[in-house]
């Protein structure tokens, strides 16, 4: 949003303070286009279940779009009982719908790319 309508005298630069690192994002040239896509995705999510799961999508994107890494992050196990697949809200919203890591993977992939690809494309510093 800052890049879409930068106030005078303000640098359109974002610094993200993560638990173990600081990530600096470069300004986005086509910020309004990216923002428009995100707002449309948000609007769609208000009308129907959206196949966007932040932790699973992040694992997918930062591991070179590795479907196995996404599936591993998604699926609850004895070692990861709080994975997103175990979240009651996701389970309720997705009841009767295709598995996000199965037949629904294409929709999951579109959402993950829409949210995280612009962010990852603008990392200037950080993000190991």
PDB file of C-alpha atoms in Angstrom:
ATOM      1  CA  UNK A   1       0.000   0.000   0.000  1.00  0.00           C
ATOM      2  CA  UNK A   2       2.873   2.342   0.798  1.00  0.00           C
ATOM      3  CA  UNK A   3       4.294   1.777  -2.692  1.00  0.00           C
ATOM      4  CA  UNK A   4       0.892   2.353  -4.323  1.00  0.00           C
ATOM      5  CA  UNK A   5       0.448   5.794  -2.746  1.00  0.00           C
ATOM      6  CA  UNK A   6       3.730   6.985  -1.264  1.00  0.00           C
ATOM      7  CA  UNK A   7       3.389  10.176   0.803  1.00  0.00           C
ATOM      8  CA  UNK A   8       5.876  12.955   0.040  1.00  0.00           C
ATOM      9  CA  UNK A   9       9.130  12.548   1.936  1.00  0.00           C
ATOM     10  CA  UNK A  10       8.533   8.897   2.804  1.00  0.00           C
ATOM     11  CA  UNK A  11      10.711   6.148   1.363  1.00  0.00           C
ATOM     12  CA  UNK A  12       8.606   3.234   0.057  1.00  0.00           C
ATOM     13  CA  UNK A  13      10.655   0.666   1.917  1.00  0.00           C
ATOM     14  CA  UNK A  14       9.395  -2.053   4.231  1.00  0.00           C
ATOM     15  CA  UNK A  15      11.419  -3.647   6.985  1.00  0.00           C
ATOM     16  CA  UNK A  16      10.027  -6.905   8.300  1.00  0.00           C
ATOM     17  CA  UNK A  17      11.320  -7.942  11.713  1.00  0.00           C
ATOM     18  CA  UNK A  18      11.215 -11.729  11.877  1.00  0.00           C
ATOM     19  CA  UNK A  19      12.116 -13.866  14.864  1.00  0.00           C
ATOM     20  CA  UNK A  20      15.701 -14.504  13.775  1.00  0.00           C
ATOM     21  CA  UNK A  21      16.347 -12.012  10.980  1.00  0.00           C
ATOM     22  CA  UNK A  22      15.436  -8.671   9.466  1.00  0.00           C
ATOM     23  CA  UNK A  23      14.042  -8.651   5.938  1.00  0.00           C
ATOM     24  CA  UNK A  24      14.067  -5.500   3.829  1.00  0.00           C
ATOM     25  CA  UNK A  25      11.768  -5.228   0.822  1.00  0.00           C
ATOM     26  CA  UNK A  26      12.479  -3.078  -2.242  1.00  0.00           C
ATOM     27  CA  UNK A  27       9.733  -0.809  -3.581  1.00  0.00           C
ATOM     28  CA  UNK A  28       7.219  -2.431  -5.929  1.00  0.00           C
ATOM     29  CA  UNK A  29       6.966  -0.762  -9.339  1.00  0.00           C
ATOM     30  CA  UNK A  30       3.488  -2.030 -10.221  1.00  0.00           C
ATOM     31  CA  UNK A  31       2.199  -1.732  -6.665  1.00  0.00           C
ATOM     32  CA  UNK A  32      -1.378  -0.901  -7.637  1.00  0.00           C
ATOM     33  CA  UNK A  33      -1.602  -4.028  -9.807  1.00  0.00           C
ATOM     34  CA  UNK A  34      -0.289  -6.234  -6.995  1.00  0.00           C
ATOM     35  CA  UNK A  35      -2.580  -4.563  -4.479  1.00  0.00           C
ATOM     36  CA  UNK A  36      -5.566  -4.986  -6.818  1.00  0.00           C
ATOM     37  CA  UNK A  37      -4.891  -8.719  -7.112  1.00  0.00           C
ATOM     38  CA  UNK A  38      -4.594  -9.089  -3.342  1.00  0.00           C
ATOM     39  CA  UNK A  39      -7.817  -7.157  -2.710  1.00  0.00           C
ATOM     40  CA  UNK A  40      -9.641  -9.323  -5.262  1.00  0.00           C
ATOM     41  CA  UNK A  41      -8.313 -12.422  -3.541  1.00  0.00           C
ATOM     42  CA  UNK A  42      -9.492 -11.049  -0.189  1.00  0.00           C
ATOM     43  CA  UNK A  43     -12.916 -10.289  -1.658  1.00  0.00           C
ATOM     44  CA  UNK A  44     -13.165 -13.826  -3.012  1.00  0.00           C
ATOM     45  CA  UNK A  45     -12.183 -15.187   0.397  1.00  0.00           C
ATOM     46  CA  UNK A  46     -15.126 -13.355   1.927  1.00  0.00           C
ATOM     47  CA  UNK A  47     -17.471 -15.227  -0.422  1.00  0.00           C
ATOM     48  CA  UNK A  48     -16.012 -18.743  -0.524  1.00  0.00           C
ATOM     49  CA  UNK A  49     -13.267 -20.799   1.126  1.00  0.00           C
ATOM     50  CA  UNK A  50      -9.913 -19.635  -0.139  1.00  0.00           C
ATOM     51  CA  UNK A  51      -7.121 -22.154  -0.554  1.00  0.00           C
ATOM     52  CA  UNK A  52      -4.581 -19.953   1.188  1.00  0.00           C
ATOM     53  CA  UNK A  53      -2.828 -21.315   4.255  1.00  0.00           C
ATOM     54  CA  UNK A  54       0.029 -18.995   5.270  1.00  0.00           C
ATOM     55  CA  UNK A  55       2.474 -21.492   6.783  1.00  0.00           C
ATOM     56  CA  UNK A  56       1.927 -24.084   4.058  1.00  0.00           C
ATOM     57  CA  UNK A  57       2.093 -21.472   1.291  1.00  0.00           C
ATOM     58  CA  UNK A  58       5.275 -20.011   2.763  1.00  0.00           C
ATOM     59  CA  UNK A  59       6.902 -23.462   2.921  1.00  0.00           C
ATOM     60  CA  UNK A  60       5.906 -24.027  -0.693  1.00  0.00           C
ATOM     61  CA  UNK A  61       7.232 -20.710  -1.980  1.00  0.00           C
ATOM     62  CA  UNK A  62      10.550 -20.516  -0.094  1.00  0.00           C
ATOM     63  CA  UNK A  63      11.398 -24.084  -1.108  1.00  0.00           C
ATOM     64  CA  UNK A  64      11.288 -23.355  -4.855  1.00  0.00           C
ATOM     65  CA  UNK A  65       7.601 -24.261  -5.155  1.00  0.00           C
ATOM     66  CA  UNK A  66       8.197 -27.756  -3.864  1.00  0.00           C
ATOM     67  CA  UNK A  67       4.838 -29.561  -3.535  1.00  0.00           C
ATOM     68  CA  UNK A  68       6.302 -32.133  -1.136  1.00  0.00           C
ATOM     69  CA  UNK A  69       7.464 -29.364   1.223  1.00  0.00           C
ATOM     70  CA  UNK A  70       3.983 -27.830   1.090  1.00  0.00           C
ATOM     71  CA  UNK A  71       2.338 -31.168   1.828  1.00  0.00           C
ATOM     72  CA  UNK A  72       4.739 -31.761   4.704  1.00  0.00           C
ATOM     73  CA  UNK A  73       3.966 -28.329   6.188  1.00  0.00           C
ATOM     74  CA  UNK A  74       0.203 -28.844   5.709  1.00  0.00           C
ATOM     75  CA  UNK A  75      -0.232 -32.310   7.188  1.00  0.00           C
ATOM     76  CA  UNK A  76      -0.576 -32.790  10.929  1.00  0.00           C
ATOM     77  CA  UNK A  77       1.581 -35.548  12.385  1.00  0.00           C
ATOM     78  CA  UNK A  78       2.554 -36.692  15.875  1.00  0.00           C
ATOM     79  CA  UNK A  79       5.546 -34.345  15.639  1.00  0.00           C
ATOM     80  CA  UNK A  80       3.479 -31.486  14.158  1.00  0.00           C
ATOM     81  CA  UNK A  81       0.009 -31.778  15.718  1.00  0.00           C
ATOM     82  CA  UNK A  82      -0.776 -28.097  15.102  1.00  0.00           C
ATOM     83  CA  UNK A  83      -0.162 -28.065  11.348  1.00  0.00           C
ATOM     84  CA  UNK A  84      -2.725 -26.143   9.323  1.00  0.00           C
ATOM     85  CA  UNK A  85      -4.600 -29.290   8.237  1.00  0.00           C
ATOM     86  CA  UNK A  86      -5.547 -29.820  11.901  1.00  0.00           C
ATOM     87  CA  UNK A  87      -6.932 -26.292  12.335  1.00  0.00           C
ATOM     88  CA  UNK A  88     -10.671 -26.589  13.069  1.00  0.00           C
ATOM     89  CA  UNK A  89     -11.468 -23.455  11.040  1.00  0.00           C
ATOM     90  CA  UNK A  90      -9.767 -24.829   7.934  1.00  0.00           C
ATOM     91  CA  UNK A  91     -11.371 -28.236   8.430  1.00  0.00           C
ATOM     92  CA  UNK A  92     -14.817 -26.637   8.682  1.00  0.00           C
ATOM     93  CA  UNK A  93     -14.309 -24.289   5.720  1.00  0.00           C
ATOM     94  CA  UNK A  94     -12.959 -27.050   3.481  1.00  0.00           C
ATOM     95  CA  UNK A  95     -15.507 -29.738   4.351  1.00  0.00           C
ATOM     96  CA  UNK A  96     -16.695 -31.383   1.157  1.00  0.00           C
ATOM     97  CA  UNK A  97     -14.085 -29.578  -0.956  1.00  0.00           C
ATOM     98  CA  UNK A  98     -11.026 -31.044  -2.685  1.00  0.00           C
ATOM     99  CA  UNK A  99      -7.926 -31.646  -0.580  1.00  0.00           C
ATOM    100  CA  UNK A 100      -5.582 -28.644  -0.948  1.00  0.00           C
ATOM    101  CA  UNK A 101      -2.632 -30.994  -1.369  1.00  0.00           C
ATOM    102  CA  UNK A 102      -4.554 -33.245  -3.774  1.00  0.00           C
ATOM    103  CA  UNK A 103      -7.186 -32.226  -6.320  1.00  0.00           C
ATOM    104  CA  UNK A 104      -7.253 -28.678  -4.904  1.00  0.00           C
ATOM    105  CA  UNK A 105      -3.508 -28.139  -5.291  1.00  0.00           C
ATOM    106  CA  UNK A 106      -3.851 -25.911  -8.365  1.00  0.00           C
ATOM    107  CA  UNK A 107      -6.003 -23.450  -6.434  1.00  0.00           C
ATOM    108  CA  UNK A 108      -3.634 -23.585  -3.455  1.00  0.00           C
ATOM    109  CA  UNK A 109      -0.729 -22.867  -5.805  1.00  0.00           C
ATOM    110  CA  UNK A 110      -2.510 -19.865  -7.387  1.00  0.00           C
ATOM    111  CA  UNK A 111      -3.226 -18.354  -3.974  1.00  0.00           C
ATOM    112  CA  UNK A 112       0.306 -18.976  -2.666  1.00  0.00           C
ATOM    113  CA  UNK A 113       1.784 -17.334  -5.754  1.00  0.00           C
ATOM    114  CA  UNK A 114      -0.588 -14.358  -5.628  1.00  0.00           C
ATOM    115  CA  UNK A 115       0.289 -13.575  -2.013  1.00  0.00           C
ATOM    116  CA  UNK A 116       3.940 -14.517  -1.671  1.00  0.00           C
ATOM    117  CA  UNK A 117       5.508 -14.233  -5.147  1.00  0.00           C
ATOM    118  CA  UNK A 118       5.437 -10.397  -5.154  1.00  0.00           C
ATOM    119  CA  UNK A 119       6.858 -10.314  -1.640  1.00  0.00           C
ATOM    120  CA  UNK A 120       9.667 -12.758  -2.423  1.00  0.00           C
ATOM    121  CA  UNK A 121      10.460 -10.944  -5.676  1.00  0.00           C
ATOM    122  CA  UNK A 122      11.186  -7.757  -3.734  1.00  0.00           C
ATOM    123  CA  UNK A 123      13.455  -9.014  -0.966  1.00  0.00           C
ATOM    124  CA  UNK A 124      16.480  -6.729  -0.881  1.00  0.00           C
ATOM    125  CA  UNK A 125      18.112  -8.034   2.309  1.00  0.00           C
ATOM    126  CA  UNK A 126      17.592 -10.939   4.644  1.00  0.00           C
ATOM    127  CA  UNK A 127      15.568 -14.087   4.166  1.00  0.00           C
ATOM    128  CA  UNK A 128      18.054 -16.859   4.553  1.00  0.00           C
TER     129      UNK A 128
END
